[in-house]
XYZ file of C-alpha atoms in Angstrom:
635
model
C 2.109 -16.159 31.315
C -1.367 -15.628 29.915
C -3.059 -18.433 28.035
C -6.044 -17.889 25.793
C -9.126 -19.901 26.760
C -11.891 -20.420 24.222
C -15.247 -19.761 25.907
C -18.625 -19.970 24.167
C -21.334 -17.525 25.032
C -24.340 -19.562 26.148
C -24.713 -23.267 26.681
C -21.630 -25.443 26.663
C -20.669 -26.573 23.209
C -23.016 -24.207 21.389
C -21.864 -21.461 19.035
C -24.066 -18.389 19.010
C -24.272 -16.132 15.986
C -25.241 -12.472 15.872
C -26.610 -10.857 12.721
C -25.555 -7.323 11.865
C -28.362 -5.015 12.986
C -29.202 -2.240 10.538
C -31.002 0.967 11.544
C -31.980 3.708 9.087
C -32.280 7.320 10.217
C -34.008 9.929 8.019
C -32.695 13.483 8.340
C -35.307 16.262 8.650
C -36.348 17.884 5.378
C -34.648 21.251 4.740
C -36.879 23.579 2.713
C -34.145 26.176 2.128
C -32.008 23.689 0.219
C -34.840 22.522 -2.064
C -34.942 24.944 -4.991
C -37.730 23.242 -6.975
C -39.984 22.562 -3.991
C -40.559 18.954 -5.034
C -40.885 17.643 -1.477
C -39.274 14.535 0.041
C -38.546 11.429 -2.006
C -38.515 9.119 1.079
C -41.087 8.499 3.792
C -41.543 6.037 6.624
C -44.237 3.359 6.740
C -43.721 2.193 10.296
C -41.085 1.444 12.936
C -39.200 -0.854 10.508
C -40.394 0.019 6.976
C -39.905 2.931 4.572
C -40.428 3.607 0.881
C -38.673 5.663 -1.802
C -39.849 6.866 -5.196
C -38.861 4.521 -8.049
C -36.667 6.623 -10.349
C -37.546 4.375 -13.281
C -41.273 4.930 -12.804
C -42.399 7.931 -10.713
C -45.834 6.398 -10.125
C -44.324 3.497 -8.158
C -42.360 3.246 -4.894
C -39.727 0.821 -3.616
C -40.163 -0.495 -0.057
C -37.428 -1.545 2.372
C -37.597 -3.254 5.788
C -34.843 -2.980 8.397
C -34.397 -3.707 12.099
C -35.269 -0.142 13.052
C -36.412 2.937 11.157
C -35.874 6.333 12.784
C -38.059 9.024 11.254
C -37.405 12.759 11.023
C -38.762 13.427 14.531
C -36.663 10.731 16.259
C -34.444 12.165 19.052
C -30.850 11.258 19.871
C -32.008 9.484 23.034
C -34.423 7.265 21.101
C -31.726 6.293 18.586
C -29.391 5.331 21.424
C -31.938 3.350 23.440
C -33.316 1.461 20.448
C -30.168 0.674 18.437
C -27.032 1.026 20.607
C -27.779 0.319 24.264
C -28.758 -3.399 23.835
C -25.246 -4.399 22.660
C -23.220 -2.569 25.329
C -23.451 -5.204 28.149
C -21.512 -7.667 25.921
C -18.244 -5.764 26.284
C -18.279 -6.299 30.085
C -18.288 -10.047 29.445
C -15.187 -10.180 27.217
C -16.923 -9.719 23.848
C -16.594 -7.013 21.200
C -19.228 -4.591 19.941
C -19.229 -1.946 17.235
C -21.444 0.893 16.100
C -20.768 2.760 12.858
C -22.673 5.445 10.932
C -22.941 5.151 7.140
C -24.400 7.402 4.474
C -23.732 10.185 1.940
C -22.233 13.578 2.747
C -24.746 15.880 4.430
C -27.050 13.096 5.666
C -26.247 13.607 9.363
C -23.725 10.874 10.282
C -21.515 13.104 12.481
C -24.605 14.539 14.187
C -25.767 10.993 14.998
C -22.389 9.981 16.432
C -21.240 13.223 18.107
C -24.382 15.334 18.415
C -24.175 18.658 20.222
C -23.922 19.898 23.782
C -27.712 20.108 24.049
C -28.331 16.808 22.198
C -25.361 14.442 22.756
C -24.811 11.754 20.151
C -24.247 8.017 20.306
C -20.583 8.260 21.406
C -21.222 10.370 24.482
C -24.255 8.330 25.560
C -22.532 4.993 24.959
C -19.460 5.892 27.051
C -21.694 7.110 29.894
C -23.608 3.842 29.782
C -20.342 1.817 29.875
C -19.236 3.567 33.092
C -22.706 2.988 34.598
C -22.517 -0.729 33.802
C -18.979 -0.966 35.233
C -20.041 0.740 38.438
C -23.035 -1.570 38.835
C -20.929 -4.679 38.201
C -18.250 -3.686 40.701
C -20.918 -3.323 43.370
C -22.582 -6.658 42.583
C -19.529 -8.886 41.936
C -17.052 -9.750 44.629
C -13.474 -10.468 43.664
C -13.540 -8.742 40.251
C -12.182 -5.378 39.164
C -12.584 -3.348 35.952
C -10.319 -0.993 34.025
C -11.438 1.239 31.161
C -9.270 2.877 28.507
C -9.693 4.686 25.188
C -7.895 5.132 21.852
C -8.935 7.506 19.098
C -7.739 7.495 15.478
C -8.702 8.665 11.996
C -8.062 7.277 8.491
C -7.151 10.206 6.268
C -6.038 9.581 2.697
C -5.395 5.888 3.608
C -3.176 6.906 6.542
C -3.871 5.858 10.152
C -3.338 8.926 12.395
C -3.523 9.030 16.196
C -5.900 11.801 17.265
C -4.714 11.633 20.884
C -1.169 12.307 19.672
C -1.484 14.740 16.726
C 2.236 14.772 15.865
C 2.384 11.026 15.124
C 2.986 9.615 11.661
C 1.124 6.926 9.708
C 0.627 3.916 11.992
C 0.819 0.299 10.758
C -1.984 -2.246 11.126
C -0.990 -5.708 12.397
C -2.672 -9.014 13.229
C -1.662 -11.282 16.093
C -1.714 -15.094 16.179
C -5.357 -15.056 17.340
C -6.322 -12.901 14.322
C -6.952 -9.838 16.468
C -6.310 -6.521 14.731
C -3.631 -4.401 16.444
C -2.150 -0.947 15.810
C 1.354 -0.707 17.335
C 2.151 2.764 18.642
C -1.506 3.834 19.075
C -2.039 5.840 22.271
C -4.084 4.069 24.962
C -5.456 6.472 27.596
C -6.666 4.977 30.941
C -9.999 6.373 32.110
C -11.391 6.562 35.624
C -14.714 8.315 34.923
C -16.760 9.905 32.162
C -15.334 13.327 33.089
C -11.874 11.939 32.401
C -13.069 10.715 29.002
C -14.615 14.071 28.145
C -11.331 15.821 29.012
C -9.384 13.772 26.426
C -12.093 13.282 23.779
C -13.065 16.886 23.059
C -9.528 18.131 22.167
C -8.920 14.979 20.161
C -12.129 15.531 18.151
C -10.852 18.969 17.159
C -7.778 17.296 15.647
C -9.940 15.467 13.147
C -9.653 16.645 9.528
C -12.731 18.570 8.365
C -13.421 21.053 5.527
C -16.230 22.998 3.898
C -17.957 21.805 0.691
C -20.952 22.999 -1.258
C -23.162 20.426 0.467
C -21.852 20.710 4.035
C -20.265 23.569 5.992
C -18.227 21.161 8.149
C -17.662 17.993 6.162
C -15.667 15.106 7.607
C -12.688 14.351 5.368
C -11.684 11.184 7.227
C -13.075 8.104 8.954
C -12.907 8.451 12.762
C -12.770 5.370 15.040
C -13.089 5.562 18.841
C -12.045 2.424 20.758
C -13.271 1.878 24.334
C -11.477 -1.107 25.973
C -12.856 -2.737 29.143
C -10.700 -5.288 31.001
C -12.360 -7.433 33.668
C -9.806 -9.059 36.023
C -10.237 -11.596 38.809
C -8.332 -10.666 41.964
C -7.782 -14.195 43.277
C -6.791 -17.496 41.660
C -7.076 -18.609 38.891
C -6.730 -14.908 37.911
C -9.069 -14.953 34.933
C -9.098 -11.887 32.690
C -11.715 -10.927 30.083
C -11.223 -8.155 27.502
C -14.063 -6.455 25.639
C -13.794 -3.671 23.047
C -16.345 -1.152 21.805
C -15.735 0.430 18.376
C -17.613 3.669 17.687
C -17.050 4.638 14.024
C -18.023 7.842 12.235
C -17.496 7.153 8.531
C -16.902 9.926 6.003
C -19.659 10.186 3.414
C -19.507 9.142 -0.195
C -19.320 12.215 -2.442
C -20.319 13.242 -5.963
C -17.618 15.734 -6.897
C -19.894 17.352 -9.473
C -22.204 18.512 -6.671
C -19.639 19.134 -3.941
C -17.345 21.195 -6.204
C -14.233 19.505 -4.878
C -10.923 20.584 -6.390
C -7.260 20.096 -5.582
C -6.705 18.560 -2.160
C -10.465 18.182 -1.571
C -10.680 16.090 -4.754
C -7.831 13.832 -3.547
C -9.587 13.380 -0.162
C -12.839 12.549 -1.898
C -11.106 9.930 -4.034
C -9.606 8.204 -0.963
C -12.993 8.279 0.815
C -14.922 6.845 -2.141
C -12.282 4.145 -2.678
C -12.488 2.944 0.952
C -16.303 2.923 0.854
C -16.220 1.009 -2.447
C -13.959 -1.582 -0.770
C -16.467 -1.725 2.102
C -19.192 -2.522 -0.420
C -17.040 -5.296 -1.938
C -16.485 -6.771 1.527
C -20.265 -6.871 2.117
C -20.829 -8.528 -1.280
C -18.135 -11.114 -0.579
C -19.628 -11.936 2.812
C -23.092 -12.335 1.348
C -21.735 -14.569 -1.442
C -20.333 -17.010 1.146
C -18.843 -20.267 -0.150
C -15.542 -19.551 1.590
C -14.427 -17.002 -1.013
C -11.835 -14.284 -0.420
C -13.073 -11.269 1.534
C -11.027 -8.184 0.502
C -10.446 -6.805 4.019
C -6.837 -5.903 3.185
C -7.728 -3.759 0.138
C -8.400 -0.766 2.386
C -7.312 0.289 5.861
C -10.929 1.042 6.795
C -12.133 -2.507 6.056
C -8.958 -3.845 7.743
C -9.986 -2.138 10.993
C -13.644 -3.138 10.544
C -12.682 -6.760 9.955
C -13.944 -7.707 13.410
C -17.209 -5.816 12.922
C -18.158 -7.231 9.493
C -18.222 -11.013 9.463
C -16.017 -11.150 12.555
C -16.654 -11.693 16.249
C -18.431 -8.488 17.283
C -22.019 -7.514 17.993
C -22.430 -4.843 15.311
C -24.960 -2.097 14.563
C -24.936 0.041 11.431
C -26.881 3.294 11.474
C -27.554 4.327 7.849
C -28.240 8.063 7.522
C -30.231 9.274 4.517
C -31.550 12.648 3.285
C -35.134 13.188 1.972
C -34.416 15.839 -0.712
C -34.630 14.900 -4.401
C -31.083 16.137 -5.088
C -29.848 13.392 -2.712
C -32.030 10.783 -4.426
C -29.329 8.550 -5.969
C -27.128 8.795 -2.859
C -30.100 7.780 -0.724
C -31.045 4.974 -3.139
C -27.478 3.574 -3.049
C -27.288 3.840 0.753
C -30.562 1.910 1.168
C -29.384 -0.852 -1.173
C -26.085 -1.118 0.735
C -27.971 -1.309 4.050
C -30.275 -4.010 2.671
C -27.232 -6.116 1.695
C -25.491 -5.508 5.011
C -28.316 -6.822 7.199
C -27.603 -10.354 5.869
C -24.093 -10.414 7.401
C -23.661 -12.850 10.308
C -20.998 -12.433 13.017
C -19.811 -15.041 15.532
C -18.972 -13.371 18.848
C -16.999 -15.214 21.523
C -15.567 -14.363 24.938
C -11.900 -13.351 25.007
C -10.548 -14.744 28.250
C -7.041 -15.423 29.504
C -5.833 -17.166 32.663
C -2.742 -15.782 34.362
C -0.355 -18.319 35.932
C 0.133 -17.690 39.688
C 3.462 -16.217 40.647
C 5.293 -16.717 44.001
C 6.817 -13.652 45.612
C 10.571 -13.859 46.425
C 10.021 -13.707 50.226
C 7.318 -16.311 50.121
C 9.482 -18.568 47.909
C 12.304 -18.449 50.502
C 9.903 -19.451 53.266
C 8.478 -22.298 51.167
C 11.953 -23.557 50.362
C 12.890 -23.451 54.046
C 9.741 -25.370 55.001
C 9.648 -27.893 52.154
C 13.218 -28.265 50.876
C 15.496 -26.941 53.621
C 15.796 -30.235 55.555
C 18.435 -31.641 53.207
C 16.538 -34.885 52.464
C 17.372 -36.734 49.256
C 15.337 -35.789 46.126
C 14.154 -39.358 45.576
C 12.669 -39.529 49.044
C 10.836 -36.257 48.477
C 9.489 -37.437 45.138
C 8.238 -40.707 46.756
C 6.528 -38.715 49.485
C 5.035 -36.508 46.818
C 3.664 -39.587 44.995
C 2.197 -40.939 48.214
C 0.601 -37.614 48.870
C -0.944 -37.663 45.416
C -2.261 -41.215 45.873
C -3.764 -40.479 49.280
C -7.319 -39.124 49.215
C -7.477 -35.363 49.824
C -10.444 -33.240 50.749
C -11.970 -31.007 47.993
C -10.202 -27.695 47.660
C -12.192 -24.472 47.535
C -11.590 -22.584 44.240
C -10.473 -19.447 46.093
C -8.204 -21.238 48.626
C -4.413 -21.195 48.297
C -2.617 -24.142 46.565
C -1.906 -27.147 48.872
C 1.570 -28.291 49.963
C 1.817 -31.054 47.319
C 1.497 -28.499 44.508
C 4.159 -26.317 46.108
C 6.481 -29.301 46.525
C 6.101 -30.203 42.836
C 6.813 -26.653 41.844
C 9.925 -26.528 44.001
C 11.139 -29.900 42.726
C 10.730 -28.690 39.155
C 12.634 -25.506 39.944
C 15.541 -27.471 41.560
C 15.673 -29.813 38.613
C 15.945 -26.826 36.263
C 18.668 -25.315 38.443
C 20.548 -28.641 38.519
C 20.645 -28.794 34.738
C 22.627 -25.556 34.466
C 25.954 -27.420 34.039
C 24.566 -29.605 31.294
C 23.156 -26.530 29.533
C 26.558 -24.835 29.832
C 28.291 -27.823 28.180
C 25.706 -27.896 25.397
C 26.210 -24.206 24.869
C 29.987 -24.656 24.644
C 29.533 -27.418 22.047
C 27.217 -25.192 20.050
C 29.725 -22.321 20.153
C 32.576 -24.628 19.029
C 30.494 -25.953 16.175
C 29.537 -22.443 15.129
C 33.196 -21.347 15.117
C 34.104 -24.348 12.964
C 31.340 -23.478 10.479
C 32.486 -19.834 10.396
C 36.074 -20.948 9.658
C 34.866 -23.165 6.792
C 32.815 -20.307 5.375
C 35.858 -18.005 5.519
C 38.016 -20.538 3.647
C 35.322 -20.959 1.022
C 35.034 -17.188 0.661
C 38.806 -16.869 0.217
C 38.742 -19.604 -2.430
C 35.994 -17.782 -4.334
C 37.885 -14.480 -4.117
C 41.026 -16.144 -5.595
C 38.981 -17.511 -8.472
C 37.457 -14.081 -9.066
C 40.908 -12.429 -9.122
C 42.151 -15.047 -11.586
C 39.189 -14.423 -13.893
C 39.775 -10.627 -13.700
C 43.438 -11.108 -14.702
C 42.406 -13.291 -17.642
C 39.886 -10.677 -18.783
C 42.503 -7.926 -18.531
C 44.931 -10.034 -20.617
C 42.269 -10.661 -23.278
C 41.386 -6.965 -23.447
C 45.044 -6.003 -23.781
C 45.543 -8.512 -26.599
C 42.457 -7.214 -28.394
C 43.696 -3.618 -28.098
C 47.105 -4.671 -29.467
C 45.375 -6.441 -32.348
C 43.407 -3.268 -33.181
C 46.608 -1.166 -33.102
C 48.272 -3.701 -35.369
C 45.379 -3.470 -37.839
C 45.596 0.336 -37.793
C 49.274 0.265 -38.780
C 48.654 -2.032 -41.771
C 49.382 -0.499 -45.242
C 46.522 0.000 -47.685
C 45.568 -3.180 -49.572
C 44.660 -2.718 -53.245
C 42.483 -5.529 -54.545
C 41.091 -6.055 -58.009
C 37.377 -6.355 -58.607
C 36.278 -9.956 -58.407
C 32.984 -11.035 -59.949
C 33.374 -14.656 -58.927
C 32.718 -14.313 -55.208
C 31.264 -11.680 -52.894
C 33.867 -10.023 -50.618
C 33.583 -10.624 -46.928
C 32.405 -7.828 -44.654
C 35.571 -7.791 -42.504
C 37.668 -7.064 -45.606
C 35.448 -4.129 -46.618
C 35.936 -2.180 -43.356
C 39.038 0.022 -43.121
C 40.216 2.704 -40.731
C 39.672 6.459 -41.304
C 43.441 6.770 -42.032
C 42.769 5.467 -45.548
C 40.386 8.308 -46.484
C 43.235 10.573 -47.667
C 44.180 8.041 -50.333
C 40.681 7.730 -51.929
C 40.063 9.335 -55.337
C 37.535 12.304 -55.270
C 33.986 10.982 -55.372
C 32.767 13.419 -58.022
C 35.061 11.875 -60.612
C 33.533 8.499 -59.908
C 29.977 9.792 -59.783
C 30.097 11.877 -62.975
C 32.811 10.404 -65.219
C 32.745 6.727 -64.216
C 29.628 4.571 -64.559
C 29.252 1.756 -62.090
C 29.381 -1.733 -63.447
C 26.341 -3.923 -63.854
C 27.572 -6.014 -60.962
C 27.221 -3.026 -58.577
C 23.987 -1.617 -60.009
C 21.740 -3.390 -57.460
C 23.775 -2.101 -54.509
C 24.355 1.380 -55.850
C 22.801 3.342 -53.033
C 24.531 1.414 -50.222
C 27.936 1.604 -51.942
C 27.723 5.372 -52.433
C 26.694 5.815 -48.807
C 29.594 3.797 -47.521
C 32.034 5.638 -49.817
C 30.699 8.935 -48.434
C 31.527 7.677 -44.939
C 35.057 6.726 -45.928
C 34.435 2.939 -46.334
C 35.650 0.533 -49.039
C 32.681 -1.170 -50.812
C 32.203 -4.349 -52.791
C 35.915 -5.014 -53.151
C 36.264 -2.032 -55.575
C 39.514 -0.127 -55.157
C 38.446 3.574 -55.142
C 40.829 6.272 -53.989
C 39.360 8.408 -51.119
C 38.333 12.057 -51.599
C 40.588 14.861 -50.507
C 39.375 16.183 -47.127
C 40.542 19.736 -47.868
C 39.933 20.442 -51.576
C 37.005 18.156 -52.375
C 34.659 21.127 -53.041
C 37.032 22.484 -55.781
C 36.239 19.428 -57.906
C 32.479 20.160 -57.922
C 30.439 22.673 -59.862
C 29.679 25.757 -57.712
C 26.036 25.959 -58.850
C 25.474 22.275 -58.115
C 27.220 22.679 -54.758
C 25.023 25.661 -53.780
C 21.879 23.793 -54.820
C 22.851 20.837 -52.615
C 23.476 23.119 -49.605
C 20.042 24.739 -50.078
C 18.442 21.299 -50.218
C 20.198 20.320 -46.963
C 19.058 23.593 -45.336
C 15.475 22.961 -46.433
C 15.617 19.461 -44.974
C 16.909 20.808 -41.646
C 14.095 23.405 -41.408
C 11.022 21.519 -42.599
C 11.601 17.798 -42.269
C 10.179 15.439 -39.649
C 12.219 13.353 -37.239
C 12.213 10.420 -39.646
C 13.466 12.563 -42.573
C 16.174 14.148 -40.436
C 17.456 10.722 -39.488
C 17.778 9.953 -43.257
C 20.587 12.540 -43.496
C 24.141 11.188 -43.404
C 25.854 11.265 -39.968
C 22.551 12.282 -38.271
C 21.202 9.727 -35.844
C 18.175 9.672 -33.564
C 19.769 11.824 -30.855
C 21.078 14.495 -33.270
C 17.708 14.606 -35.084
C 15.875 15.269 -31.788
C 18.409 17.992 -30.888
C 17.861 19.640 -34.266
C 14.070 19.623 -33.820
C 14.449 21.055 -30.286
C 16.773 23.823 -31.509
C 14.253 24.589 -34.279
C 11.375 24.910 -31.778
C 13.386 27.337 -29.569
C 15.319 29.470 -32.160
C 13.292 29.010 -35.332
C 14.582 27.924 -38.744
C 18.254 27.631 -39.591
C 19.376 30.680 -41.638
C 22.376 28.859 -43.029
C 23.773 25.359 -42.938
C 26.646 26.557 -40.713
C 24.106 27.137 -37.886
C 24.192 23.383 -37.408
C 27.457 23.849 -35.478
C 25.411 25.313 -32.605
C 23.847 21.907 -32.025
C 25.459 20.090 -29.073
C 27.959 17.457 -30.186
C 28.420 18.806 -33.788
C 31.967 20.146 -33.940
C 33.574 21.887 -36.921
C 35.223 18.659 -38.024
C 31.953 16.699 -37.714
C 30.106 19.481 -39.583
C 32.636 19.298 -42.453
C 32.134 15.534 -42.654
C 28.340 16.012 -42.575
C 28.393 18.538 -45.489
C 30.737 16.366 -47.520
C 28.767 13.127 -46.995
C 25.317 14.661 -47.733
C 26.371 16.711 -50.790
C 28.182 13.816 -52.390
C 25.293 11.480 -51.511
C 22.706 13.796 -53.111
C 24.862 14.202 -56.276
C 25.274 10.480 -56.603
C 21.510 9.814 -56.559
């Protein structure tokens, strides 16, 4: 089993830090793209300094200083030798390193990282250098061997996609107990030479998502991350193993959609790119603020994967690509400010080393048992001999020599002791099983008890519901109660509510509305009483006979009846939702259906068209006409 061993790079007990190195590369000026012919807005002042026009005052310039400045004439080879090559030897010693290109769209990030066949970029040159270093180390070191592998992925619309396996879905990002970032399911391809790498890398690069914009013919629509993993293993005891990783990252550029003309899916891609780069800027600000505050690595999958490169344990280099044209001015200005903040980040690299426990082959174990434990001597005697052997002085053991006999005896004694405890373990296991069965039986009994209680409650509820239904039926069969008007006390609400069966016995409303005048006692509640009478309810304790459902219109004046119908038709055609809800028997749902019907079919030609509304039957329509006409006449 492997055990992690903390190893400091340098003197014992010292912790080395490594500041993020920032290099700025200026793309050559393109005259064809400059319509006004204003010239460049950026120029270099030396191998580390540059200046840019101050947009607030054109007569002034703003100066920046970085670790390296690559001018327009800088070649791919010079960029690699100056910025990237110095950090590559660290990955052969169990440490991590990362190189990522940053900058706006069209500034030359992909050219810096990939290059062309005539001018290879950082990725090609870095992988070649790794194989050269491995070959040199294998020749110089005896007893060590190296293995190299690669993984290649892209982050597209906040999804992690495997470029070596194009058909794969979105991959998760995990973190182990040592806070190392892992991607389960990501393809790891072993490499034996640079030719082997080239065979896998070129087809995988074609799987990357690209598209054309107004600023760039082949614009990267995703962040691409190439991982080169180097494992250094010791052949003999104690079988040490060191693992180093090299991250080569080609970031997608921040975009101004007003200039790129992005629409549809391009606009969605641009939003995801800008969001991840904004999170990257927040991470840099949080790292510079210090004071143990929260660093928002988890807010974006890009920053989650770059967690080791920014404020982590890697030797990191950021190559900021900028453009000299005036139309890129604000993108260049923002990129330079971001680079100036990033160079203050401090990483703490360390060596990742594990020690593998030695294993004894089955044939060798049999021989050792025959030599050391096959004589049949008592265990106590062997343990005493082992103690004596430990107390006796022994000559120093060479680190690469095989373990001595005392170590083997202790290992065998431990193994026999473990084998002898099998019966005790079996008894403990049986006790555990019996206890588990007892607990399961108790849980079953408790579950049955709860189910019985639930069934009892259900039966009680059913009984209560049945009794309530019987009570309602009993109330329905009650004869009509005629009560005299009482001015002494206000009638209770339960006594005022009757069933629709009593409507046939109510006197026509017109006689009450025209002939009879309500008393002074009911004058304050006039509108509510008339509304409830229109709905077939008994109000205020007054004994009023219900209207005749069939011949109620014969008691009204025909001209007055026609005027009321026209008023209802006008309300249906021109009223708002609130006014429609003021009609009798028209609620919120029916009012919305009326307005929808009106938008599709136009105005109602006659009141009878209301029957075409869903849920308004002939019987309900008759009740609606009756209630609204009588209500309008009573006002």
